[in-house]
Amino acid sequence: MVIYLPAQSLDERPVLDELTPREIVRELDKYVIGQPDAKRAVAIALRNRLRRQKLPPEMADDVMPKNILMIGPTGVGKTELARRLAKLANSPFMKVEASKFTEVGYVGRDVESMIRDLVDISIDMVREEKLDEVGDRAEAAAEDRLLDLLLPPAPDNAEENAKSREKLRERLRAGKLDERMVDIEVKDRGGPMIEFAASGNMEEMGANFKEMLPTLFGPRSKKRSMRVADALDYLVSEEEQKLVDMDQVTRIALERVETGGIIFLDEIDKIAGREGGNGPDVSREGVQRDILPIVEGTTVNTRYGFVKTDHILFIAAGAFHVSKPSDLIPELQGRFPIRVELKSLTEDDFVRILSEPKNALAKQYVALMDTEGLKLTLTPDALREVAKFAAQVNESAENIGARRLHTIMEKLLEEISFEGPDMVKKNVKVDAAYVRKQLADIVKDQDLSRYIL
């Protein structure tokens, strides 16, 4: 049974193995308002993943993830649900738009690139966790190397050397040597030719060149003069790289992708057929057929090794305004057995979104203004009025869900944000009357509200 929890978050994040589906939903409620059906579906999918890991290996291989298709308008929380679920599970997560892919034979991104990108994300996650584990040892080793440069040991005087070294160490830790200059050996990074190779469409070729060239020609280094503070940071980074076993990082990262990876496949309705047509056109159906083996389970060759996609959880999402889920090819429909419909957000939902979540929009603006020494107070009736305006504009213009709150809050606080640093009065109260004064004229003018809000 493998539970992936980074060391630095153990105190903050609940132990995943102890969370029931109900408790997973409760964790998601801290960040996403409403959509109980979608939360239940993703909570069950996550819990089933944990259940599968407890099964005997021969049975676990046959238990496939139940992929989810989320149907709902933009701005109702589809992406946020998937992202928060991945954070809760500390799973490698990637969001990708299905409309970015092209059929095999056309210029553009191939579908296997989503797996390669997910592996890169997983490698970075595991590397960061390993760097945290070796951080203290790396700092101690870097400190010793820097002291050797600042105070080369004198021959035949070990006791005096030790005393001088400890005094210098104290001054170094106190920051008293930060501005002193020191010469250190730094590794020379590759030139622009390597970057050019990696910037083309042939992603894998570019990546392989970057890894191959230092091996062919050997790492080059040169002396550089820098501040002690900068030199310490550089040496810590160098020591960390020495202490981290990249072979182990790669093994763990690949296993994590195969057993815990989550891919959020957005805009899947864009590659479905249109109503009134004769089904999907060739290129759209071609993209669906290219995606199918990845979702069904196949083996993808990445620069870190082969990756099986059988147990990666795929969460697809789309508004399906014009097309409908049945316009997808039957084989792809069958790979998304769980369907959940997300509801449009109401005025009450907007009020809760503004105030309840840990990262609530109102809390963000209060914190931003606090950096200017400005105490901003948003009254409950002001939040209700903002929610009312958001619901009203969504009805009369395009319904963009909770994203409308961002545009309205920016317009509402535009004057305060601009004048904030120069304001003499540092306590600002925003109530319902202020909201109406700032927004009423814009909302009345339908043409203007479409343009501004």
Coordinates of C-alpha atoms in Angstrom, one line a residue, residues 72-229:
G72 CA -21.9 21.3 -17.5
P73 CA -21.4 24.9 -18.5
T74 CA -18.2 26.8 -18.1
G75 CA -17.3 28.3 -14.7
V76 CA -19.2 25.8 -12.5
G77 CA -16.1 24.0 -11.0
K78 CA -15.2 21.1 -13.2
T79 CA -11.5 21.9 -13.5
E80 CA -11.2 23.0 -9.8
L81 CA -12.8 19.7 -8.6
A82 CA -10.3 17.6 -10.5
R83 CA -7.4 19.8 -9.5
R84 CA -8.3 19.8 -5.8
L85 CA -8.8 16.0 -5.9
A86 CA -5.3 15.5 -7.3
K87 CA -3.9 17.8 -4.6
L88 CA -5.7 15.9 -1.9
A89 CA -4.3 12.6 -3.2
N90 CA -0.9 14.2 -4.1
S91 CA -1.3 12.7 -7.5
P92 CA 0.5 13.8 -10.7
F93 CA -2.2 15.9 -12.4
M94 CA -2.5 17.4 -15.8
K95 CA -5.2 19.4 -17.5
V96 CA -5.2 19.2 -21.3
E97 CA -7.7 20.5 -23.9
A98 CA -8.9 17.8 -26.3
S99 CA -9.2 20.4 -29.0
K100 CA -5.4 20.9 -29.0
F101 CA -4.7 17.4 -30.4
T102 CA -4.8 16.6 -34.1
E103 CA -5.3 13.4 -36.0
V104 CA -2.3 11.3 -36.8
G105 CA -0.8 12.6 -40.1
Y106 CA -1.5 16.3 -39.4
V107 CA 0.8 18.8 -37.9
G108 CA 0.2 19.4 -34.2
R109 CA 0.4 17.7 -30.8
D110 CA 0.0 13.9 -30.7
V111 CA -2.1 12.4 -28.0
E112 CA 0.8 10.5 -26.4
S113 CA 2.3 13.9 -25.4
M114 CA -0.2 14.2 -22.6
I115 CA 1.4 11.1 -20.9
R116 CA 4.9 12.4 -21.5
D117 CA 3.9 15.7 -19.9
L118 CA 2.3 13.9 -17.0
V119 CA 5.6 12.0 -16.5
D120 CA 7.6 15.2 -16.5
I121 CA 5.2 16.6 -13.8
S122 CA 5.6 13.5 -11.7
I123 CA 9.4 13.6 -12.0
D124 CA 9.3 17.2 -10.8
M125 CA 7.0 16.3 -7.8
V126 CA 9.2 13.4 -6.6
R127 CA 12.4 15.4 -7.1
E128 CA 11.0 18.2 -5.0
E129 CA 10.1 15.8 -2.2
K130 CA 13.5 14.2 -2.3
L131 CA 15.2 17.6 -2.3
D132 CA 13.2 18.5 0.9
E133 CA 14.4 15.2 2.5
V134 CA 18.1 16.0 1.8
G135 CA 17.8 19.8 2.4
D136 CA 19.5 19.8 5.8
R137 CA 22.4 17.6 4.7
A138 CA 22.9 19.7 1.6
E139 CA 23.0 22.9 3.5
A140 CA 25.6 21.6 6.0
A141 CA 27.8 20.3 3.1
A142 CA 27.5 23.6 1.2
E143 CA 28.3 25.5 4.3
D144 CA 31.5 23.5 4.8
R145 CA 32.5 24.0 1.2
L146 CA 32.0 27.7 1.5
L147 CA 34.0 27.9 4.7
D148 CA 36.8 26.1 3.0
L149 CA 36.8 28.9 0.3
L150 CA 36.6 31.7 2.9
L151 CA 39.1 30.3 5.3
P152 CA 41.6 27.8 3.8
P153 CA 42.9 25.6 6.7
A154 CA 46.4 26.6 7.9
P155 CA 48.9 23.6 8.1
D156 CA 49.9 22.2 11.4
N157 CA 47.4 24.2 13.5
A158 CA 44.3 22.1 13.8
E159 CA 43.0 23.6 17.0
E160 CA 43.3 27.2 15.9
N161 CA 41.7 26.3 12.5
A162 CA 38.7 24.7 14.3
K163 CA 38.2 27.8 16.5
S164 CA 38.5 30.3 13.6
R165 CA 36.2 28.1 11.5
E166 CA 33.4 28.1 14.1
K167 CA 33.6 31.8 14.5
L168 CA 33.4 32.3 10.8
R169 CA 30.4 29.8 10.7
E170 CA 28.5 31.9 13.3
R171 CA 29.1 35.1 11.2
L172 CA 28.0 33.3 8.1
R173 CA 24.8 32.0 9.7
A174 CA 24.1 35.5 11.1
G175 CA 24.3 37.0 7.5
K176 CA 27.3 39.2 8.3
L177 CA 29.3 37.8 5.4
D178 CA 26.5 38.0 2.8
E179 CA 28.1 40.9 0.8
R180 CA 31.6 39.6 0.8
M181 CA 32.8 38.3 -2.7
V182 CA 34.1 34.8 -3.2
D183 CA 35.3 32.8 -6.3
I184 CA 33.6 29.5 -6.9
E185 CA 33.6 26.9 -9.7
V186 CA 30.2 26.9 -11.5
K187 CA 29.1 24.5 -14.2
D188 CA 28.7 26.0 -17.6
R189 CA 25.2 25.6 -19.0
G190 CA 24.7 24.6 -22.6
G191 CA 24.6 27.2 -25.3
P192 CA 21.7 28.4 -27.4
M193 CA 22.2 25.6 -29.9
I194 CA 20.8 23.0 -27.4
E195 CA 17.8 25.2 -26.6
F196 CA 17.1 25.6 -30.3
A197 CA 17.0 21.8 -30.7
A198 CA 14.5 21.5 -27.9
S199 CA 12.2 24.3 -29.0
G200 CA 11.0 22.6 -32.1
N201 CA 8.0 20.3 -32.6
M202 CA 10.1 17.2 -32.1
E203 CA 9.7 17.3 -28.3
E204 CA 11.4 14.0 -27.5
M205 CA 14.4 14.6 -29.9
G206 CA 15.0 18.0 -28.2
A207 CA 14.8 16.5 -24.8
N208 CA 17.2 13.7 -25.7
F209 CA 19.7 16.1 -27.2
K210 CA 19.7 18.1 -23.9
E211 CA 20.6 15.0 -22.0
M212 CA 23.1 13.6 -24.5
L213 CA 25.3 16.6 -25.1
P214 CA 26.8 17.0 -21.6
T215 CA 27.6 13.3 -21.6
L216 CA 29.4 13.5 -25.0
F217 CA 31.5 16.6 -24.3
G218 CA 31.8 16.4 -20.5
P219 CA 30.5 19.0 -18.1
R220 CA 32.4 22.3 -18.4
S221 CA 33.0 24.6 -15.5
K222 CA 34.4 28.1 -14.9
K223 CA 35.3 30.3 -12.0
R224 CA 32.8 33.0 -11.2
S225 CA 33.0 35.7 -8.5
M226 CA 29.7 36.2 -6.6
R227 CA 28.3 37.3 -3.2
V228 CA 28.6 34.8 -0.4
A229 CA 24.8 34.7 0.0

